[in-house]
Structure formats: structure tokens, C-alpha cells
Amino acid sequence: MNITEFAQYAGVSKAAVSRYFNGGYLSAEKRAQIETAVEATGYRPSMQAQMLRTRRTRQVGVILPKLSSDSCPRMVEGIGSVLEESGYQLLLINTANDTKKELQALDTLRQHTVDGIILIAALYTPEHKTLLEHLHVPIVTLGQNFPGCCSVYHDDAGAAQAATAHMLAKGRRAPGYIGVTLLDKCAGQQRRAGFEAALKAAGLPLHPERMAVAKFSQESGYEQAAKLLARNPHIDCLFCTTDAIALGAMQYCREHGIRIPEDVMIASVGDSKVGRNAFVPLTSAHLHYKTAGRDAAALLMDLLADPHAVPRSQMLGFELVCRESTND
């Protein structure tokens, strides 16, 4: 059944049918006629026809770095709820932490296959900058504040500073640090800056030999904790930039008789479910990933409504969740 046949069945004009399915104004009488006809026939307008008429696909591409992380599914859940409310479908591309795949995904999606893009990115390279400048598709970056783009991101520096300051307030004076690559602006640069700011505020010097760089995994956290604590056995607290890294460090401590938090306090950022249920519940800064996803999708909807809107950034706060059981 096409729109002409459906309009005849419902006893209204094609224009009235179009207004009904596109949220336009209709009298109560005509709306009731169309609703009755839809219930009787199951009619739905052709998506292809709508795309040709409006030049909209009603689809949004979401590029994410890792499906198995704790944060990405929460962000995608938030994005999906807003897109569903707005009548959009979500197309998901997982790049498996491969920057080349991420750039390829951006290049593919810019070929007018989607109305907009939400990029959950870890790194911001010169190649990203060049591609984003020539994208010509509304885009919102999530988790990173990219210059010139609409962005929703977290107060990573503040979260790291609060987590580190909490341990120092407990009397710890030999802090260690396990971070990630500084190519990552948020988890790398901003969280390291927060750690350093906490030390400065406490009047403690920065010791590079007490610092290590890990990959985004529990296994790498274990390896770096082994090296760091073997080299610096006097470390009495350890800030890790992610929960996964912290869990690896905790596993190393448990296997080598290092008590948490009595011998070494450990804190991180992320507040993952695994961290909450670890053998020693992990103190961690809670980031509002689902809210960030919703805000990013809402921001993209605003861009689609007004493509000429000035790019704006939005930073979300955090809550430090303290779970150690000792009072020292």
C-alpha cells in the first residue's frame, strides 16, 4: 500500500498523512482517522521515500574504541535512548583501539550515509584534525574535547586530583602513578595533570621513577605494577588512570602479599562494576558515562536542527567513591 492508497483508505489527503508521520499539525478529527487506518492496515511510510524527500537517512553513526570496556556500553546506552526518542537509528562501528580503523570509519560515514556522527575517541592525531576539518557532517566528540568540534567530556584532571588527594589525606607520602600514553588527552594528559596537581597541593615532589605507563588493560596494569613496586618498594599509595589498570595492580599486590589498603592504597577513575566487586572494593572517581552519552546525542540533535550553530563544549563532573575499609 502506497501513500495515495492509504490516504484514500483513511479518507484524508496525502498532505495530512505526511504531516501525521512527520509530527506536523493536524486536527483531532483527521489524526483520529489516520490512527484508525494505521491500526487497521499496519501502514508505515517508506523509509527510502522519506530519505529522498528530506535528504535525511534518520541514522547516526557512533564510532567507539572498545566494545568490551565498562564505559563505552554505558555511553552507547545513553546515546541510544536519545536517538530512539528522536526517531533515529544507531549504527555502531567498533575500531578495537585502532586509530587507522577509526579514521577509516570517519571517512566512510562522511559519504552521506548518516545524518550525524558521535565519535568516542581516545586519541587526537593530526590526521584526525585534517579529516574533521573536511567532514561536512554534523559531529559530536564524546570523551575528548576536540578543538573546533562540539564535545562532551569529563573532568578527568579533577577526578584524578581528587582520587590522589584522598590517599594523601590519609597520611600517605610516597605516591606512585600508573598512567597511559600522553597521546590520549583525557586519560593520559588530564589525569596525569590531576595527579601532579594533588602532589603540588600537598607539598610533595614529583618522582619520575615512581611513575609508569601502561596499556588500557588489566594485564598491563599488573605488569607495570610489578616493575614499579619492585623498583620502589616504599610506595605507599598508587593512583591508576583507569579501573582496569588498578585491578591489575591489585592482583599483583594480592599475589605478592602486599596488603590493600594497609600497605598500599590504590585509587583510580571509572567506578566500574568489576572494581566495586573486587576482593578489596576499589576507591574510584565515578564518571557519568550514560549521562555523557545522552548529552552528546542531544547536542547532535541540536546540530541537526541548526547546522550553523556555533560549536560548544560541555564538561561533566564526577563523584569520588571511597571504598577502602581502613581508617589510616
Tab-separated table of N, CA, C and O in Angstrom, residues 139-208:
chain	number	residue	atom	x	y	z
A	139	ILE	N	29.003	16.514	13.730
A	139	ILE	CA	29.700	15.535	14.575
A	139	ILE	C	29.845	16.066	15.992
A	139	ILE	O	30.027	17.267	16.206
A	140	VAL	N	29.745	15.150	16.950
A	140	VAL	CA	29.997	15.454	18.354
A	140	VAL	C	31.037	14.460	18.849
A	140	VAL	O	30.905	13.253	18.622
A	141	THR	N	32.094	14.951	19.484
A	141	THR	CA	33.080	14.054	20.079
A	141	THR	C	32.714	13.823	21.540
A	141	THR	O	32.332	14.748	22.246
A	142	LEU	N	32.854	12.588	21.963
A	142	LEU	CA	32.457	12.188	23.313
A	142	LEU	C	33.661	11.614	24.051
A	142	LEU	O	34.315	10.690	23.562
A	143	GLY	N	33.973	12.192	25.195
A	143	GLY	CA	35.094	11.728	25.985
A	143	GLY	C	36.370	12.516	25.768
A	143	GLY	O	37.297	12.440	26.558
A	144	GLN	N	36.430	13.269	24.659
A	144	GLN	CA	37.582	14.105	24.350
A	144	GLN	C	37.083	15.477	23.898
A	144	GLN	O	36.073	15.577	23.210
A	145	ASN	N	37.805	16.513	24.276
A	145	ASN	CA	37.469	17.870	23.855
A	145	ASN	C	38.299	18.216	22.627
A	145	ASN	O	39.447	18.632	22.736
A	146	PHE	N	37.724	18.003	21.434
A	146	PHE	CA	38.438	18.268	20.196
A	146	PHE	C	38.236	19.720	19.780
A	146	PHE	O	37.092	20.189	19.687
A	147	PRO	N	39.283	20.469	19.506
A	147	PRO	CA	39.152	21.872	19.077
A	147	PRO	C	38.287	21.985	17.820
A	147	PRO	O	38.449	21.228	16.866
A	148	GLY	N	37.353	22.924	17.852
A	148	GLY	CA	36.510	23.170	16.685
A	148	GLY	C	35.311	22.268	16.554
A	148	GLY	O	34.506	22.429	15.641
A	149	CYS	N	35.178	21.282	17.454
A	149	CYS	CA	34.042	20.351	17.406
A	149	CYS	C	33.163	20.535	18.638
A	149	CYS	O	33.636	20.927	19.701
A	150	CYS	N	31.893	20.202	18.480
A	150	CYS	CA	31.043	20.088	19.661
A	150	CYS	C	31.517	18.869	20.457
A	150	CYS	O	31.742	17.802	19.878
A	151	SER	N	31.701	19.034	21.747
A	151	SER	CA	32.278	17.963	22.557
A	151	SER	C	31.564	17.834	23.893
A	151	SER	O	31.111	18.818	24.465
A	152	VAL	N	31.478	16.608	24.369
A	152	VAL	CA	31.035	16.314	25.733
A	152	VAL	C	32.143	15.475	26.359
A	152	VAL	O	32.528	14.434	25.806
A	153	TYR	N	32.675	15.922	27.483
A	153	TYR	CA	33.801	15.224	28.092
A	153	TYR	C	33.733	15.352	29.609
A	153	TYR	O	32.877	16.048	30.150
A	154	HIS	N	34.635	14.663	30.292
A	154	HIS	CA	34.611	14.601	31.750
A	154	HIS	C	35.720	15.462	32.351
A	154	HIS	O	36.706	15.790	31.689
A	155	ASP	N	35.575	15.766	33.623
A	155	ASP	CA	36.614	16.493	34.353
A	155	ASP	C	37.667	15.490	34.804
A	155	ASP	O	37.771	15.133	35.972
A	156	ASP	N	38.462	15.022	33.845
A	156	ASP	CA	39.446	13.983	34.139
A	156	ASP	C	40.528	14.471	35.089
A	156	ASP	O	40.963	13.727	35.978
A	157	ALA	N	40.976	15.706	34.908
A	157	ALA	CA	42.006	16.246	35.801
A	157	ALA	C	41.477	16.346	37.225
A	157	ALA	O	42.156	15.963	38.185
A	158	GLY	N	40.265	16.858	37.374
A	158	GLY	CA	39.668	16.984	38.699
A	158	GLY	C	39.460	15.639	39.374
A	158	GLY	O	39.687	15.483	40.580
A	159	ALA	N	39.039	14.631	38.592
A	159	ALA	CA	38.817	13.299	39.150
A	159	ALA	C	40.119	12.685	39.643
A	159	ALA	O	40.179	12.113	40.741
A	160	ALA	N	41.175	12.812	38.831
A	160	ALA	CA	42.476	12.262	39.227
A	160	ALA	C	43.029	12.988	40.439
A	160	ALA	O	43.595	12.366	41.356
A	161	GLN	N	42.866	14.302	40.471
A	161	GLN	CA	43.365	15.070	41.610
A	161	GLN	C	42.635	14.675	42.887
A	161	GLN	O	43.258	14.504	43.945
A	162	ALA	N	41.316	14.518	42.806
A	162	ALA	CA	40.539	14.155	43.994
A	162	ALA	C	40.916	12.764	44.506
A	162	ALA	O	41.048	12.548	45.718
A	163	ALA	N	41.095	11.813	43.585
A	163	ALA	CA	41.451	10.451	43.992
A	163	ALA	C	42.827	10.414	44.653
A	163	ALA	O	43.025	9.742	45.684
A	164	THR	N	43.769	11.156	44.086
A	164	THR	CA	45.119	11.195	44.652
A	164	THR	C	45.123	11.935	45.992
A	164	THR	O	45.725	11.481	46.977
A	165	ALA	N	44.439	13.082	46.042
A	165	ALA	CA	44.384	13.873	47.276
A	165	ALA	C	43.757	13.081	48.410
A	165	ALA	O	44.145	13.231	49.585
A	166	HIS	N	42.787	12.241	48.082
A	166	HIS	CA	42.148	11.406	49.113
A	166	HIS	C	43.170	10.502	49.790
A	166	HIS	O	43.188	10.376	51.025
A	167	MET	N	44.040	9.888	49.017
A	167	MET	CA	45.050	8.996	49.599
A	167	MET	C	46.086	9.788	50.398
A	167	MET	O	46.509	9.360	51.479
A	168	LEU	N	46.466	10.951	49.884
A	168	LEU	CA	47.440	11.776	50.613
A	168	LEU	C	46.853	12.288	51.923
A	168	LEU	O	47.567	12.435	52.918
A	169	ALA	N	45.548	12.535	51.925
A	169	ALA	CA	44.884	12.996	53.151
A	169	ALA	C	44.874	11.915	54.228
A	169	ALA	O	44.707	12.210	55.423
A	170	LYS	N	45.059	10.662	53.809
A	170	LYS	CA	45.136	9.544	54.756
A	170	LYS	C	46.549	9.379	55.327
A	170	LYS	O	46.818	8.415	56.046
A	171	GLY	N	47.444	10.309	54.980
A	171	GLY	CA	48.787	10.274	55.537
A	171	GLY	C	49.829	9.623	54.647
A	171	GLY	O	50.986	9.473	55.061
A	172	ARG	N	49.459	9.239	53.435
A	172	ARG	CA	50.429	8.615	52.537
A	172	ARG	C	51.356	9.685	51.958
A	172	ARG	O	50.904	10.758	51.563
A	173	ARG	N	52.655	9.351	51.899
A	173	ARG	CA	53.641	10.339	51.469
A	173	ARG	C	54.599	9.823	50.401
A	173	ARG	O	55.550	10.510	50.036
A	174	ALA	N	54.356	8.641	49.871
A	174	ALA	CA	55.200	8.102	48.798
A	174	ALA	C	54.303	7.603	47.663
A	174	ALA	O	54.158	6.399	47.438
A	175	PRO	N	53.651	8.523	46.951
A	175	PRO	CA	52.688	8.118	45.919
A	175	PRO	C	53.351	7.614	44.638
A	175	PRO	O	54.390	8.114	44.217
A	176	GLY	N	52.731	6.604	44.054
A	176	GLY	CA	53.128	6.102	42.751
A	176	GLY	C	52.020	6.354	41.737
A	176	GLY	O	50.886	6.694	42.100
A	177	TYR	N	52.351	6.181	40.465
A	177	TYR	CA	51.412	6.518	39.391
A	177	TYR	C	51.577	5.535	38.242
A	177	TYR	O	52.704	5.256	37.809
A	178	ILE	N	50.460	4.993	37.768
A	178	ILE	CA	50.458	4.200	36.534
A	178	ILE	C	49.441	4.833	35.594
A	178	ILE	O	48.229	4.802	35.854
A	179	GLY	N	49.938	5.428	34.529
A	179	GLY	CA	49.074	6.122	33.582
A	179	GLY	C	49.048	5.443	32.232
A	179	GLY	O	49.420	4.272	32.084
A	180	VAL	N	48.588	6.200	31.232
A	180	VAL	CA	48.560	5.715	29.855
A	180	VAL	C	49.259	6.748	28.975
A	180	VAL	O	49.677	7.801	29.442
A	181	THR	N	49.351	6.454	27.700
A	181	THR	CA	50.046	7.327	26.770
A	181	THR	C	49.530	8.767	26.824
A	181	THR	O	48.321	9.002	26.918
A	182	LEU	N	50.452	9.709	26.738
A	182	LEU	CA	50.075	11.126	26.749
A	182	LEU	C	49.450	11.560	25.425
A	182	LEU	O	48.977	12.692	25.300
A	183	LEU	N	49.431	10.678	24.432
A	183	LEU	CA	48.690	10.975	23.201
A	183	LEU	C	47.195	11.021	23.469
A	183	LEU	O	46.433	11.626	22.714
A	184	ASP	N	46.784	10.345	24.549
A	184	ASP	CA	45.392	10.402	24.997
A	184	ASP	C	45.235	11.649	25.857
A	184	ASP	O	45.806	11.746	26.943
A	185	LYS	N	44.462	12.614	25.375
A	185	LYS	CA	44.342	13.898	26.068
A	185	LYS	C	43.695	13.762	27.433
A	185	LYS	O	44.104	14.429	28.385
A	186	CYS	N	42.668	12.916	27.538
A	186	CYS	CA	41.907	12.847	28.791
A	186	CYS	C	42.529	11.870	29.786
A	186	CYS	O	42.989	12.269	30.857
A	187	ALA	N	42.539	10.585	29.455
A	187	ALA	CA	43.084	9.596	30.380
A	187	ALA	C	44.589	9.736	30.533
A	187	ALA	O	45.143	9.428	31.596
A	188	GLY	N	45.262	10.228	29.494
A	188	GLY	CA	46.705	10.391	29.561
A	188	GLY	C	47.125	11.728	30.129
A	188	GLY	O	47.645	11.814	31.249
A	189	GLN	N	46.886	12.804	29.386
A	189	GLN	CA	47.345	14.132	29.797
A	189	GLN	C	46.605	14.678	31.009
A	189	GLN	O	47.214	15.115	31.991
A	190	GLN	N	45.265	14.685	30.953
A	190	GLN	CA	44.490	15.339	32.000
A	190	GLN	C	44.591	14.608	33.346
A	190	GLN	O	44.699	15.232	34.399
A	191	ARG	N	44.565	13.302	33.330
A	191	ARG	CA	44.631	12.563	34.597
A	191	ARG	C	46.036	12.638	35.197
A	191	ARG	O	46.184	12.705	36.411
A	192	ARG	N	47.041	12.671	34.353
A	192	ARG	CA	48.391	12.880	34.898
A	192	ARG	C	48.502	14.280	35.494
A	192	ARG	O	49.091	14.460	36.569
A	193	ALA	N	47.926	15.269	34.824
A	193	ALA	CA	47.959	16.636	35.357
A	193	ALA	C	47.258	16.702	36.706
A	193	ALA	O	47.701	17.415	37.620
A	194	GLY	N	46.154	15.967	36.862
A	194	GLY	CA	45.450	15.943	38.139
A	194	GLY	C	46.274	15.307	39.238
A	194	GLY	O	46.295	15.791	40.380
A	195	PHE	N	46.975	14.228	38.914
A	195	PHE	CA	47.864	13.572	39.880
A	195	PHE	C	48.959	14.538	40.331
A	195	PHE	O	49.224	14.696	41.531
A	196	GLU	N	49.577	15.208	39.373
A	196	GLU	CA	50.656	16.140	39.704
A	196	GLU	C	50.141	17.319	40.523
A	196	GLU	O	50.825	17.804	41.437
A	197	ALA	N	48.926	17.782	40.221
A	197	ALA	CA	48.352	18.904	40.967
A	197	ALA	C	48.111	18.525	42.423
A	197	ALA	O	48.303	19.343	43.336
A	198	ALA	N	47.686	17.274	42.663
A	198	ALA	CA	47.456	16.818	44.047
A	198	ALA	C	48.763	16.784	44.827
A	198	ALA	O	48.811	17.171	46.003
A	199	LEU	N	49.824	16.336	44.172
A	199	LEU	CA	51.125	16.308	44.841
A	199	LEU	C	51.595	17.719	45.166
A	199	LEU	O	52.086	17.995	46.274
A	200	LYS	N	51.427	18.618	44.223
A	200	LYS	CA	51.856	20.006	44.434
A	200	LYS	C	51.091	20.640	45.584
A	200	LYS	O	51.666	21.333	46.437
A	201	ALA	N	49.774	20.395	45.628
A	201	ALA	CA	48.946	20.964	46.695
A	201	ALA	C	49.345	20.422	48.065
A	201	ALA	O	49.199	21.109	49.085
A	202	ALA	N	49.862	19.192	48.101
A	202	ALA	CA	50.268	18.574	49.363
A	202	ALA	C	51.729	18.873	49.710
A	202	ALA	O	52.225	18.414	50.747
A	203	GLY	N	52.405	19.617	48.835
A	203	GLY	CA	53.800	19.960	49.086
A	203	GLY	C	54.764	18.803	48.882
A	203	GLY	O	55.850	18.770	49.466
A	204	LEU	N	54.379	17.849	48.018
A	204	LEU	CA	55.216	16.684	47.749
A	204	LEU	C	55.891	16.820	46.387
A	204	LEU	O	55.275	17.274	45.420
A	205	PRO	N	57.151	16.411	46.282
A	205	PRO	CA	57.839	16.474	44.994
A	205	PRO	C	57.367	15.364	44.061
A	205	PRO	O	56.862	14.321	44.513
A	206	LEU	N	57.537	15.583	42.759
A	206	LEU	CA	57.201	14.575	41.755
A	206	LEU	C	58.440	13.712	41.509
A	206	LEU	O	59.509	14.230	41.200
A	207	HIS	N	58.293	12.400	41.653
A	207	HIS	CA	59.401	11.478	41.425
A	207	HIS	C	59.123	10.664	40.158
A	207	HIS	O	58.325	9.724	40.195
A	208	PRO	N	59.763	10.985	39.050
A	208	PRO	CA	59.512	10.248	37.805
A	208	PRO	C	59.759	8.748	37.923
A	208	PRO	O	59.112	7.958	37.224
